[in-house]
Amino acid sequence: MAEESAEPARQSGSGISSLHINNWLFPFCLSEKFKFATRVAISLTLAFLIPMALGWPQPSTAATTVMLIASTGSRRESLAKGTLRVLGTIVGAVIGLVLVGFFAQDRMLYMLSVSLIVAVVFYIRSAYLADPTLFMLTGVMILMMFNGGDAEGAFLYGLDRTYMTVFGVVVYTLVGVFVFPPQVEQNLRQLADELGNIQSRLFSVISQTTVEKPIASSSGDKIEPDTVESEKSSQPGVAELIPALYAAQDALESRYNTISTECSEISAYKKEWDYALLYYRQITELLLFAAKSQDQLATQSHHFIDNYQDLVEDISQLFQQIPSAWERKEGGVHLESTPVIYNSDKLQAVSHLVRGTTITSGFLFSKLDEKLTCLISAVSCIDSVTGRMTTHEVLPKGSPVFNWWDAENAKSAIKVVLTYWLTGIIWILFNPPGGYNFVIFCTLFVSILSYLPIHPVLLLILFSLGFIFSVPAYVFILPQLSLGSELAVFIFIYTFVGFYLFKGPITIFFLIGMFTLGISNDMIYHFGIILTIVTLFYLVVFMVVFSYYFPFSSRPEHLFLVMRERFCRHVCGVITCHQKESPSFWYRWRLGWHLATMKVTVRKLKVWGSKVNTAYYEQLAAEDITAFCGQCELLCHHLLTLTESELRLRNNPLVMKARAEYKDKVIPEVAHQLASLNVNKSVNADNDEALLCANESYKMLEKQLDGFFEKIEWSDYSKSDIAGFYIFLNLKESIFDSLIQSKASSDVIHWKQFTQSRF
């Protein structure tokens, strides 16, 4: 809107157009970053000032709660989420008070029980895929219930802490719900539109007909295809659109899974949204197969389908109708599909391979027409009063709420135990500034910042930056404030700057600067006090830096090498499980474990790969690392697609007959080669030879399948079975090609460099 309103001024050549309010105020105020920072600043200001105005103790506890939730939780707030956080706080307080009651006279037993329980709670927090602050507040309350070893007054101390923590949760929830509430449905629609646009562009590219070489018939004669020149355009090709399609699909599904259970706007039409996501996923799978078989489908099959162009135009029109379906609320849309008309005379004269791909093309067109029609119907029913879904399909199981199979979560729990005991010993022997609060803050921040792609030096710089701001404020600003409104403005500005400039848990270290001021009703200005508090937090920062290297290294080079080994190992496990024609319960469980770990690992592989500083290594290039991560991500998507299609393929008699007669040993062998990396060896000279042998072996397997085709009576199988068989072959070919590319991109990287120290 700002650009549209400013356009006439630019055209008129006005010299003062750049000073127009639309050019600087609206883009700033309407950004999501601005809205989020404003909500947090209001919440933290109220969390400070309301308890101070009412004379409640420990107002900083409520403010700290707001800071932790805003730094580690999602930006979407709801009353249901706030209620769960309150319950988590109460549960943590009860557990903490019970432990204090049981072990009030035995400090070591108390610390042992707290360390174990907190480690379990923070492990669950890391494994929980929804809002992590629910379990984080539980762990925080367990830590806070111990009144520095003073059993006397511990109960009242715990109640005060619990009360103020609950108050902070309530304030943050109410402000998040009523101040700048995010337009969740609008955001989802935007992601859906982006996905639909990429799907439409990919279909346009793969459905274009091109000049083809002569096609051999079954009798050996050559059939000259019609020469159809494809229009030259600047659109991205298939190689660029496929990764974009995967990214758009993942973005939509991830966003929906995050908010669908906590947003009333989505929950009211959850069934319609579930079906819409299902059809988007099915259309993506069909397009990916068609993109892989583009040379066979678009360049061969159009000669044997009489109404090929009509089918392409109809499907293109369906893609164009999806955006308007969001506005149409009558529901129950039914569009008449165009049947596929095969040229039987031409099909009789060609080879079985061309005949099979042509049948597959017709099947894909029919399924795309069907799924697009269903998608339009589902989309038009969202927010509709009268519209109802006319299709009834079995919805896939929802994504798991917990990810128990993440090694870094277990390592983080071990870090929590060791940090708690190390800081506890320091507290007992040396009584550092802050006393037991030193133990609490170290344990809490180590758990939150564990395995984040942030160098600890950055945390030190951020805290020092906050300290640079807070000390002058302590000396020159706070003593001059006499009104509550003035203090409110100061807290609001400080918090707004922190959350506007920084994001994620690193914001904590900038906000700590404000908590060093010790803001309360009875302010005692003494440089020794603030120096003591600053010393406490510097000790906390140094403990976080220490945990970066001990007991498990968080260096990007080390973690990238670990993720590479883990990803390839689980890829090999997925392929091994798929080799079983009738997998037992054990193999089905193993397949689910391999898939879950593989999906998590490939994301971590990309994150840590992007953090490797190749400037320290002579033989490493950032482009090679990025290329390898991209190939691994593509391989992961192909394996997931095969897994999702596995149930349908097992019901296909043609597929099962081929799998029983021809065992695929090439793909497992390449996967094993990819997983068996020796980092002590540099780039091997025989890598090209190994890849060449794998390609030759796969070609031999394809030639064996030619003999299998000759023995098949095509009339005994339905067109759906034939199409499913070719889809299966192309899925296997996609996995093989992706394995070869991953192996080739891996062989380029000098992995031994990652084991060398930079110091």
mmCIF file of C-alpha atoms in Angstrom, residues 282-599:
data_model
loop_
_atom_site.group_PDB
_atom_site.id
_atom_site.type_symbol
_atom_site.label_atom_id
_atom_site.label_comp_id
_atom_site.label_asym_id
_atom_site.label_seq_id
_atom_site.Cartn_x
_atom_site.Cartn_y
_atom_site.Cartn_z
ATOM 1 C CA GLN A 282 -1.165 -35.164 -3.192
ATOM 2 C CA ILE A 283 -0.907 -32.628 -6.020
ATOM 3 C CA THR A 284 2.727 -32.038 -5.086
ATOM 4 C CA GLU A 285 3.467 -35.774 -5.256
ATOM 5 C CA LEU A 286 1.825 -36.098 -8.686
ATOM 6 C CA LEU A 287 3.724 -33.106 -10.039
ATOM 7 C CA LEU A 288 7.033 -34.381 -8.691
ATOM 8 C CA PHE A 289 6.584 -37.695 -10.447
ATOM 9 C CA ALA A 290 5.557 -35.962 -13.667
ATOM 10 C CA ALA A 291 8.580 -33.658 -13.386
ATOM 11 C CA LYS A 292 10.891 -36.656 -13.017
ATOM 12 C CA SER A 293 9.317 -38.300 -16.094
ATOM 13 C CA GLN A 294 9.011 -35.112 -18.135
ATOM 14 C CA ASP A 295 10.933 -36.468 -21.120
ATOM 15 C CA GLN A 296 8.705 -39.539 -21.272
ATOM 16 C CA LEU A 297 5.376 -37.888 -20.470
ATOM 17 C CA ALA A 298 5.323 -34.530 -22.226
ATOM 18 C CA THR A 299 7.578 -35.321 -25.181
ATOM 19 C CA GLN A 300 6.232 -38.776 -26.026
ATOM 20 C CA SER A 301 2.756 -39.200 -24.636
ATOM 21 C CA HIS A 302 1.198 -36.187 -26.334
ATOM 22 C CA HIS A 303 1.474 -38.066 -29.659
ATOM 23 C CA PHE A 304 -0.829 -40.799 -28.375
ATOM 24 C CA ILE A 305 -3.398 -38.742 -26.455
ATOM 25 C CA ASP A 306 -5.748 -37.012 -28.876
ATOM 26 C CA ASN A 307 -6.973 -34.355 -26.435
ATOM 27 C CA TYR A 308 -3.606 -33.686 -24.806
ATOM 28 C CA GLN A 309 -3.821 -29.901 -25.173
ATOM 29 C CA ASP A 310 -7.402 -29.858 -23.876
ATOM 30 C CA LEU A 311 -6.321 -31.727 -20.769
ATOM 31 C CA VAL A 312 -3.438 -29.300 -20.195
ATOM 32 C CA GLU A 313 -5.733 -26.281 -20.594
ATOM 33 C CA ASP A 314 -8.353 -27.713 -18.230
ATOM 34 C CA ILE A 315 -5.803 -28.392 -15.502
ATOM 35 C CA SER A 316 -4.244 -24.953 -15.987
ATOM 36 C CA GLN A 317 -7.689 -23.389 -15.539
ATOM 37 C CA LEU A 318 -8.187 -25.357 -12.329
ATOM 38 C CA PHE A 319 -4.905 -24.003 -10.978
ATOM 39 C CA GLN A 320 -6.060 -20.473 -11.845
ATOM 40 C CA GLN A 321 -9.384 -20.995 -10.021
ATOM 41 C CA ILE A 322 -7.776 -21.831 -6.658
ATOM 42 C CA PRO A 323 -7.136 -18.179 -5.568
ATOM 43 C CA SER A 324 -10.733 -17.190 -6.347
ATOM 44 C CA ALA A 325 -12.020 -20.241 -4.430
ATOM 45 C CA TRP A 326 -10.750 -18.651 -1.199
ATOM 46 C CA GLU A 327 -13.226 -15.813 -1.718
ATOM 47 C CA ARG A 328 -16.117 -18.046 -2.834
ATOM 48 C CA LYS A 329 -17.944 -19.368 0.238
ATOM 49 C CA GLU A 330 -20.785 -21.409 -1.217
ATOM 50 C CA GLY A 331 -18.836 -24.672 -1.039
ATOM 51 C CA GLY A 332 -19.625 -27.931 -2.751
ATOM 52 C CA VAL A 333 -18.016 -26.882 -6.026
ATOM 53 C CA HIS A 334 -18.117 -29.614 -8.661
ATOM 54 C CA LEU A 335 -16.333 -29.198 -11.972
ATOM 55 C CA GLU A 336 -16.831 -31.665 -14.793
ATOM 56 C CA SER A 337 -13.619 -33.474 -15.611
ATOM 57 C CA THR A 338 -12.347 -34.098 -19.129
ATOM 58 C CA PRO A 339 -11.846 -37.798 -19.976
ATOM 59 C CA VAL A 340 -8.551 -38.922 -21.502
ATOM 60 C CA ILE A 341 -8.896 -40.005 -25.150
ATOM 61 C CA TYR A 342 -6.141 -42.400 -26.234
ATOM 62 C CA ASN A 343 -5.208 -43.041 -29.875
ATOM 63 C CA SER A 344 -5.505 -46.821 -29.897
ATOM 64 C CA ASP A 345 -4.122 -47.255 -33.426
ATOM 65 C CA LYS A 346 -0.866 -45.464 -32.620
ATOM 66 C CA LEU A 347 -0.505 -47.244 -29.266
ATOM 67 C CA GLN A 348 -0.625 -50.648 -30.924
ATOM 68 C CA ALA A 349 2.413 -49.779 -33.046
ATOM 69 C CA VAL A 350 4.784 -48.622 -30.305
ATOM 70 C CA SER A 351 6.880 -50.422 -27.737
ATOM 71 C CA HIS A 352 5.575 -51.465 -24.322
ATOM 72 C CA LEU A 353 7.627 -48.724 -22.646
ATOM 73 C CA VAL A 354 5.959 -45.943 -24.655
ATOM 74 C CA ARG A 355 2.575 -47.578 -24.160
ATOM 75 C CA GLY A 356 3.126 -47.732 -20.411
ATOM 76 C CA THR A 357 4.261 -44.117 -20.123
ATOM 77 C CA THR A 358 1.275 -42.980 -22.174
ATOM 78 C CA ILE A 359 -1.130 -44.789 -19.851
ATOM 79 C CA THR A 360 0.726 -43.251 -16.915
ATOM 80 C CA SER A 361 0.329 -39.786 -18.455
ATOM 81 C CA GLY A 362 -3.425 -40.272 -18.769
ATOM 82 C CA PHE A 363 -3.586 -41.496 -15.184
ATOM 83 C CA LEU A 364 -1.675 -38.443 -13.945
ATOM 84 C CA PHE A 365 -3.932 -36.055 -15.845
ATOM 85 C CA SER A 366 -7.021 -37.725 -14.389
ATOM 86 C CA LYS A 367 -5.654 -37.664 -10.845
ATOM 87 C CA LEU A 368 -4.536 -34.035 -11.133
ATOM 88 C CA ASP A 369 -7.986 -33.070 -12.381
ATOM 89 C CA GLU A 370 -9.599 -34.971 -9.516
ATOM 90 C CA LYS A 371 -7.332 -33.605 -6.758
ATOM 91 C CA LEU A 372 -7.534 -30.012 -8.004
ATOM 92 C CA THR A 373 -11.327 -30.223 -8.040
ATOM 93 C CA CYS A 374 -11.312 -31.578 -4.496
ATOM 94 C CA LEU A 375 -8.868 -28.858 -3.408
ATOM 95 C CA ILE A 376 -11.109 -26.119 -4.821
ATOM 96 C CA SER A 377 -14.071 -27.640 -2.996
ATOM 97 C CA ALA A 378 -12.155 -27.811 0.305
ATOM 98 C CA VAL A 379 -10.819 -24.259 0.008
ATOM 99 C CA SER A 380 -14.249 -22.822 -0.788
ATOM 100 C CA CYS A 381 -15.690 -24.481 2.329
ATOM 101 C CA ILE A 382 -13.229 -22.725 4.661
ATOM 102 C CA ASP A 383 -15.050 -19.913 6.496
ATOM 103 C CA SER A 384 -18.246 -20.903 4.691
ATOM 104 C CA VAL A 385 -21.532 -21.091 6.607
ATOM 105 C CA THR A 386 -23.326 -23.387 4.169
ATOM 106 C CA GLY A 387 -20.473 -25.111 2.335
ATOM 107 C CA ARG A 388 -19.698 -28.696 3.295
ATOM 108 C CA MET A 389 -17.083 -31.142 2.074
ATOM 109 C CA THR A 390 -18.409 -33.531 -0.582
ATOM 110 C CA THR A 391 -15.398 -35.856 -0.535
ATOM 111 C CA HIS A 392 -14.508 -38.250 2.235
ATOM 112 C CA GLU A 393 -10.976 -39.597 2.288
ATOM 113 C CA VAL A 394 -8.969 -41.099 5.084
ATOM 114 C CA LEU A 395 -6.850 -38.326 6.515
ATOM 115 C CA PRO A 396 -3.240 -39.206 7.356
ATOM 116 C CA LYS A 397 -2.182 -39.369 10.956
ATOM 117 C CA GLY A 398 -1.146 -36.071 12.454
ATOM 118 C CA SER A 399 2.461 -35.227 13.122
ATOM 119 C CA PRO A 400 3.835 -36.503 16.451
ATOM 120 C CA VAL A 401 3.836 -34.041 19.325
ATOM 121 C CA PHE A 402 7.200 -35.214 20.675
ATOM 122 C CA ASN A 403 10.468 -36.086 18.980
ATOM 123 C CA TRP A 404 12.049 -38.560 21.353
ATOM 124 C CA TRP A 405 14.802 -39.669 18.959
ATOM 125 C CA ASP A 406 17.021 -36.617 18.976
ATOM 126 C CA ALA A 407 20.502 -37.201 20.363
ATOM 127 C CA GLU A 408 21.047 -33.478 20.984
ATOM 128 C CA ASN A 409 18.064 -33.406 23.339
ATOM 129 C CA ALA A 410 19.647 -36.141 25.442
ATOM 130 C CA LYS A 411 23.008 -34.344 25.357
ATOM 131 C CA SER A 412 21.309 -31.136 26.492
ATOM 132 C CA ALA A 413 19.809 -32.992 29.461
ATOM 133 C CA ILE A 414 23.272 -34.260 30.407
ATOM 134 C CA LYS A 415 24.590 -30.695 30.115
ATOM 135 C CA VAL A 416 21.866 -29.533 32.496
ATOM 136 C CA VAL A 417 22.853 -32.107 35.149
ATOM 137 C CA LEU A 418 26.567 -31.331 34.897
ATOM 138 C CA THR A 419 25.995 -27.571 34.903
ATOM 139 C CA TYR A 420 23.714 -27.794 37.919
ATOM 140 C CA TRP A 421 26.268 -29.759 39.931
ATOM 141 C CA LEU A 422 29.262 -27.711 38.819
ATOM 142 C CA THR A 423 27.593 -24.408 39.670
ATOM 143 C CA GLY A 424 26.200 -25.953 42.847
ATOM 144 C CA ILE A 425 29.701 -26.879 44.012
ATOM 145 C CA ILE A 426 30.901 -23.361 43.181
ATOM 146 C CA TRP A 427 27.986 -21.953 45.205
ATOM 147 C CA ILE A 428 28.719 -24.188 48.194
ATOM 148 C CA LEU A 429 32.485 -23.604 48.227
ATOM 149 C CA PHE A 430 32.823 -19.981 47.110
ATOM 150 C CA ASN A 431 29.366 -18.384 47.526
ATOM 151 C CA PRO A 432 29.553 -16.261 44.326
ATOM 152 C CA PRO A 433 27.488 -13.081 43.827
ATOM 153 C CA GLY A 434 23.802 -13.916 43.711
ATOM 154 C CA GLY A 435 24.184 -17.084 45.763
ATOM 155 C CA TYR A 436 21.800 -19.811 44.659
ATOM 156 C CA ASN A 437 20.487 -17.574 41.846
ATOM 157 C CA PHE A 438 23.820 -18.262 40.141
ATOM 158 C CA VAL A 439 22.904 -21.960 40.004
ATOM 159 C CA ILE A 440 19.379 -21.211 38.745
ATOM 160 C CA PHE A 441 20.400 -18.861 35.934
ATOM 161 C CA CYS A 442 23.286 -21.043 34.749
ATOM 162 C CA THR A 443 21.131 -24.178 34.591
ATOM 163 C CA LEU A 444 18.275 -22.352 32.886
ATOM 164 C CA PHE A 445 20.340 -20.561 30.234
ATOM 165 C CA VAL A 446 22.442 -23.624 29.421
ATOM 166 C CA SER A 447 19.258 -25.605 28.759
ATOM 167 C CA ILE A 448 17.756 -22.861 26.584
ATOM 168 C CA LEU A 449 20.890 -22.070 24.577
ATOM 169 C CA SER A 450 22.147 -25.632 24.150
ATOM 170 C CA TYR A 451 22.946 -26.447 20.495
ATOM 171 C CA LEU A 452 21.704 -23.150 19.158
ATOM 172 C CA PRO A 453 23.710 -22.018 16.090
ATOM 173 C CA ILE A 454 25.078 -19.038 18.020
ATOM 174 C CA HIS A 455 28.704 -18.527 18.925
ATOM 175 C CA PRO A 456 29.113 -17.861 22.672
ATOM 176 C CA VAL A 457 31.234 -14.798 21.955
ATOM 177 C CA LEU A 458 28.112 -13.197 20.511
ATOM 178 C CA LEU A 459 26.335 -13.762 23.839
ATOM 179 C CA LEU A 460 29.195 -12.080 25.649
ATOM 180 C CA ILE A 461 29.033 -9.119 23.263
ATOM 181 C CA LEU A 462 25.266 -8.818 23.639
ATOM 182 C CA PHE A 463 25.419 -8.811 27.423
ATOM 183 C CA SER A 464 28.252 -6.281 27.379
ATOM 184 C CA LEU A 465 26.155 -4.143 25.039
ATOM 185 C CA GLY A 466 23.220 -4.339 27.436
ATOM 186 C CA PHE A 467 25.544 -3.507 30.310
ATOM 187 C CA ILE A 468 26.819 -0.459 28.413
ATOM 188 C CA PHE A 469 23.240 0.762 28.132
ATOM 189 C CA SER A 470 22.162 -0.139 31.669
ATOM 190 C CA VAL A 471 25.027 1.397 33.665
ATOM 191 C CA PRO A 472 24.571 4.959 32.276
ATOM 192 C CA ALA A 473 20.839 4.544 32.821
ATOM 193 C CA TYR A 474 21.517 3.493 36.426
ATOM 194 C CA VAL A 475 23.706 6.554 36.976
ATOM 195 C CA PHE A 476 22.003 9.278 34.944
ATOM 196 C CA ILE A 477 18.388 8.268 34.165
ATOM 197 C CA LEU A 478 16.832 6.219 36.993
ATOM 198 C CA PRO A 479 17.702 8.660 39.823
ATOM 199 C CA GLN A 480 15.912 11.412 37.891
ATOM 200 C CA LEU A 481 12.647 9.453 37.461
ATOM 201 C CA SER A 482 9.942 10.445 39.926
ATOM 202 C CA LEU A 483 6.761 9.308 38.165
ATOM 203 C CA GLY A 484 5.603 5.818 37.318
ATOM 204 C CA SER A 485 4.852 6.910 33.764
ATOM 205 C CA GLU A 486 8.469 7.943 33.293
ATOM 206 C CA LEU A 487 9.677 4.546 34.481
ATOM 207 C CA ALA A 488 7.141 2.895 32.175
ATOM 208 C CA VAL A 489 8.517 4.790 29.168
ATOM 209 C CA PHE A 490 12.073 3.781 30.072
ATOM 210 C CA ILE A 491 11.204 0.059 30.440
ATOM 211 C CA PHE A 492 9.119 0.100 27.253
ATOM 212 C CA ILE A 493 11.883 1.664 25.141
ATOM 213 C CA TYR A 494 14.592 -0.649 26.507
ATOM 214 C CA THR A 495 12.484 -3.768 25.883
ATOM 215 C CA PHE A 496 11.270 -2.618 22.470
ATOM 216 C CA VAL A 497 14.822 -1.996 21.254
ATOM 217 C CA GLY A 498 15.944 -5.434 22.430
ATOM 218 C CA PHE A 499 13.155 -7.388 20.741
ATOM 219 C CA TYR A 500 13.155 -5.259 17.616
ATOM 220 C CA LEU A 501 16.885 -5.542 16.951
ATOM 221 C CA PHE A 502 17.390 -9.159 18.068
ATOM 222 C CA LYS A 503 15.345 -12.316 17.887
ATOM 223 C CA GLY A 504 15.169 -15.675 19.592
ATOM 224 C CA PRO A 505 16.863 -16.651 22.846
ATOM 225 C CA ILE A 506 19.838 -14.340 22.204
ATOM 226 C CA THR A 507 17.530 -11.450 23.141
ATOM 227 C CA ILE A 508 17.795 -12.648 26.739
ATOM 228 C CA PHE A 509 21.368 -11.455 27.020
ATOM 229 C CA PHE A 510 20.513 -7.945 25.911
ATOM 230 C CA LEU A 511 17.506 -7.818 28.263
ATOM 231 C CA ILE A 512 19.618 -9.029 31.186
ATOM 232 C CA GLY A 513 21.178 -5.561 31.173
ATOM 233 C CA MET A 514 17.878 -4.101 32.358
ATOM 234 C CA PHE A 515 17.545 -6.668 35.135
ATOM 235 C CA THR A 516 20.952 -5.681 36.481
ATOM 236 C CA LEU A 517 19.348 -2.369 37.473
ATOM 237 C CA GLY A 518 17.378 -4.058 40.263
ATOM 238 C CA ILE A 519 14.237 -1.975 39.604
ATOM 239 C CA SER A 520 11.862 -1.945 42.607
ATOM 240 C CA ASN A 521 9.853 0.441 44.767
ATOM 241 C CA ASP A 522 12.739 0.938 47.188
ATOM 242 C CA MET A 523 15.712 1.825 45.024
ATOM 243 C CA ILE A 524 19.107 2.084 46.688
ATOM 244 C CA TYR A 525 21.645 3.543 44.288
ATOM 245 C CA HIS A 526 25.044 2.113 45.045
ATOM 246 C CA PHE A 527 27.662 1.222 42.478
ATOM 247 C CA GLY A 528 28.692 -1.819 44.511
ATOM 248 C CA ILE A 529 25.198 -3.307 44.173
ATOM 249 C CA ILE A 530 25.037 -3.062 40.391
ATOM 250 C CA LEU A 531 28.634 -4.292 40.128
ATOM 251 C CA THR A 532 27.672 -7.372 42.161
ATOM 252 C CA ILE A 533 24.693 -8.084 39.900
ATOM 253 C CA VAL A 534 26.766 -7.558 36.746
ATOM 254 C CA THR A 535 29.441 -9.895 38.108
ATOM 255 C CA LEU A 536 26.755 -12.528 38.687
ATOM 256 C CA PHE A 537 25.552 -12.383 35.105
ATOM 257 C CA TYR A 538 29.078 -12.336 33.686
ATOM 258 C CA LEU A 539 29.711 -15.556 35.604
ATOM 259 C CA VAL A 540 26.536 -16.949 34.061
ATOM 260 C CA VAL A 541 27.723 -15.972 30.585
ATOM 261 C CA PHE A 542 31.088 -17.635 31.136
ATOM 262 C CA MET A 543 29.334 -20.840 32.256
ATOM 263 C CA VAL A 544 27.274 -20.779 29.049
ATOM 264 C CA VAL A 545 30.494 -20.357 27.055
ATOM 265 C CA PHE A 546 32.040 -23.254 28.984
ATOM 266 C CA SER A 547 29.051 -25.493 28.187
ATOM 267 C CA TYR A 548 29.546 -24.675 24.492
ATOM 268 C CA TYR A 549 32.670 -26.877 24.555
ATOM 269 C CA PHE A 550 32.071 -29.206 27.506
ATOM 270 C CA PRO A 551 30.994 -31.974 27.868
ATOM 271 C CA PHE A 552 29.876 -32.004 24.208
ATOM 272 C CA SER A 553 31.319 -29.701 21.608
ATOM 273 C CA SER A 554 28.924 -27.343 19.828
ATOM 274 C CA ARG A 555 31.416 -26.242 17.181
ATOM 275 C CA PRO A 556 29.696 -26.090 13.750
ATOM 276 C CA GLU A 557 32.468 -28.146 12.119
ATOM 277 C CA HIS A 558 32.077 -30.968 14.617
ATOM 278 C CA LEU A 559 28.274 -30.958 14.522
ATOM 279 C CA PHE A 560 28.169 -30.832 10.720
ATOM 280 C CA LEU A 561 30.344 -33.945 10.562
ATOM 281 C CA VAL A 562 28.152 -35.662 13.159
ATOM 282 C CA MET A 563 24.951 -34.767 11.291
ATOM 283 C CA ARG A 564 26.420 -35.987 8.021
ATOM 284 C CA GLU A 565 27.216 -39.399 9.489
ATOM 285 C CA ARG A 566 23.848 -39.639 11.230
ATOM 286 C CA PHE A 567 21.840 -38.624 8.179
ATOM 287 C CA CYS A 568 23.561 -41.107 5.860
ATOM 288 C CA ARG A 569 23.208 -43.881 8.421
ATOM 289 C CA HIS A 570 19.464 -43.351 8.716
ATOM 290 C CA VAL A 571 19.085 -43.068 4.940
ATOM 291 C CA CYS A 572 20.686 -46.475 4.691
ATOM 292 C CA GLY A 573 18.284 -47.735 7.382
ATOM 293 C CA VAL A 574 15.212 -46.398 5.533
ATOM 294 C CA ILE A 575 16.284 -48.057 2.281
ATOM 295 C CA THR A 576 16.993 -51.346 4.087
ATOM 296 C CA CYS A 577 13.528 -51.365 5.648
ATOM 297 C CA HIS A 578 11.918 -50.676 2.262
ATOM 298 C CA GLN A 579 13.633 -53.741 0.822
ATOM 299 C CA LYS A 580 11.385 -55.998 2.916
ATOM 300 C CA GLU A 581 8.385 -57.174 0.892
ATOM 301 C CA SER A 582 6.391 -58.057 4.013
ATOM 302 C CA PRO A 583 7.946 -56.087 6.872
ATOM 303 C CA SER A 584 7.343 -57.264 10.401
ATOM 304 C CA PHE A 585 6.310 -55.031 13.275
ATOM 305 C CA TRP A 586 9.981 -54.590 14.191
ATOM 306 C CA TYR A 587 10.888 -53.330 10.718
ATOM 307 C CA ARG A 588 7.879 -51.003 10.606
ATOM 308 C CA TRP A 589 8.938 -49.524 13.944
ATOM 309 C CA ARG A 590 12.511 -49.174 12.725
ATOM 310 C CA LEU A 591 11.306 -47.451 9.554
ATOM 311 C CA GLY A 592 9.365 -44.891 11.590
ATOM 312 C CA TRP A 593 12.401 -44.262 13.793
ATOM 313 C CA HIS A 594 14.737 -43.860 10.818
ATOM 314 C CA LEU A 595 12.331 -41.488 9.063
ATOM 315 C CA ALA A 596 11.754 -39.288 12.123
ATOM 316 C CA THR A 597 15.468 -38.987 12.842
ATOM 317 C CA MET A 598 16.329 -38.450 9.177
ATOM 318 C CA LYS A 599 13.887 -35.515 8.844
#
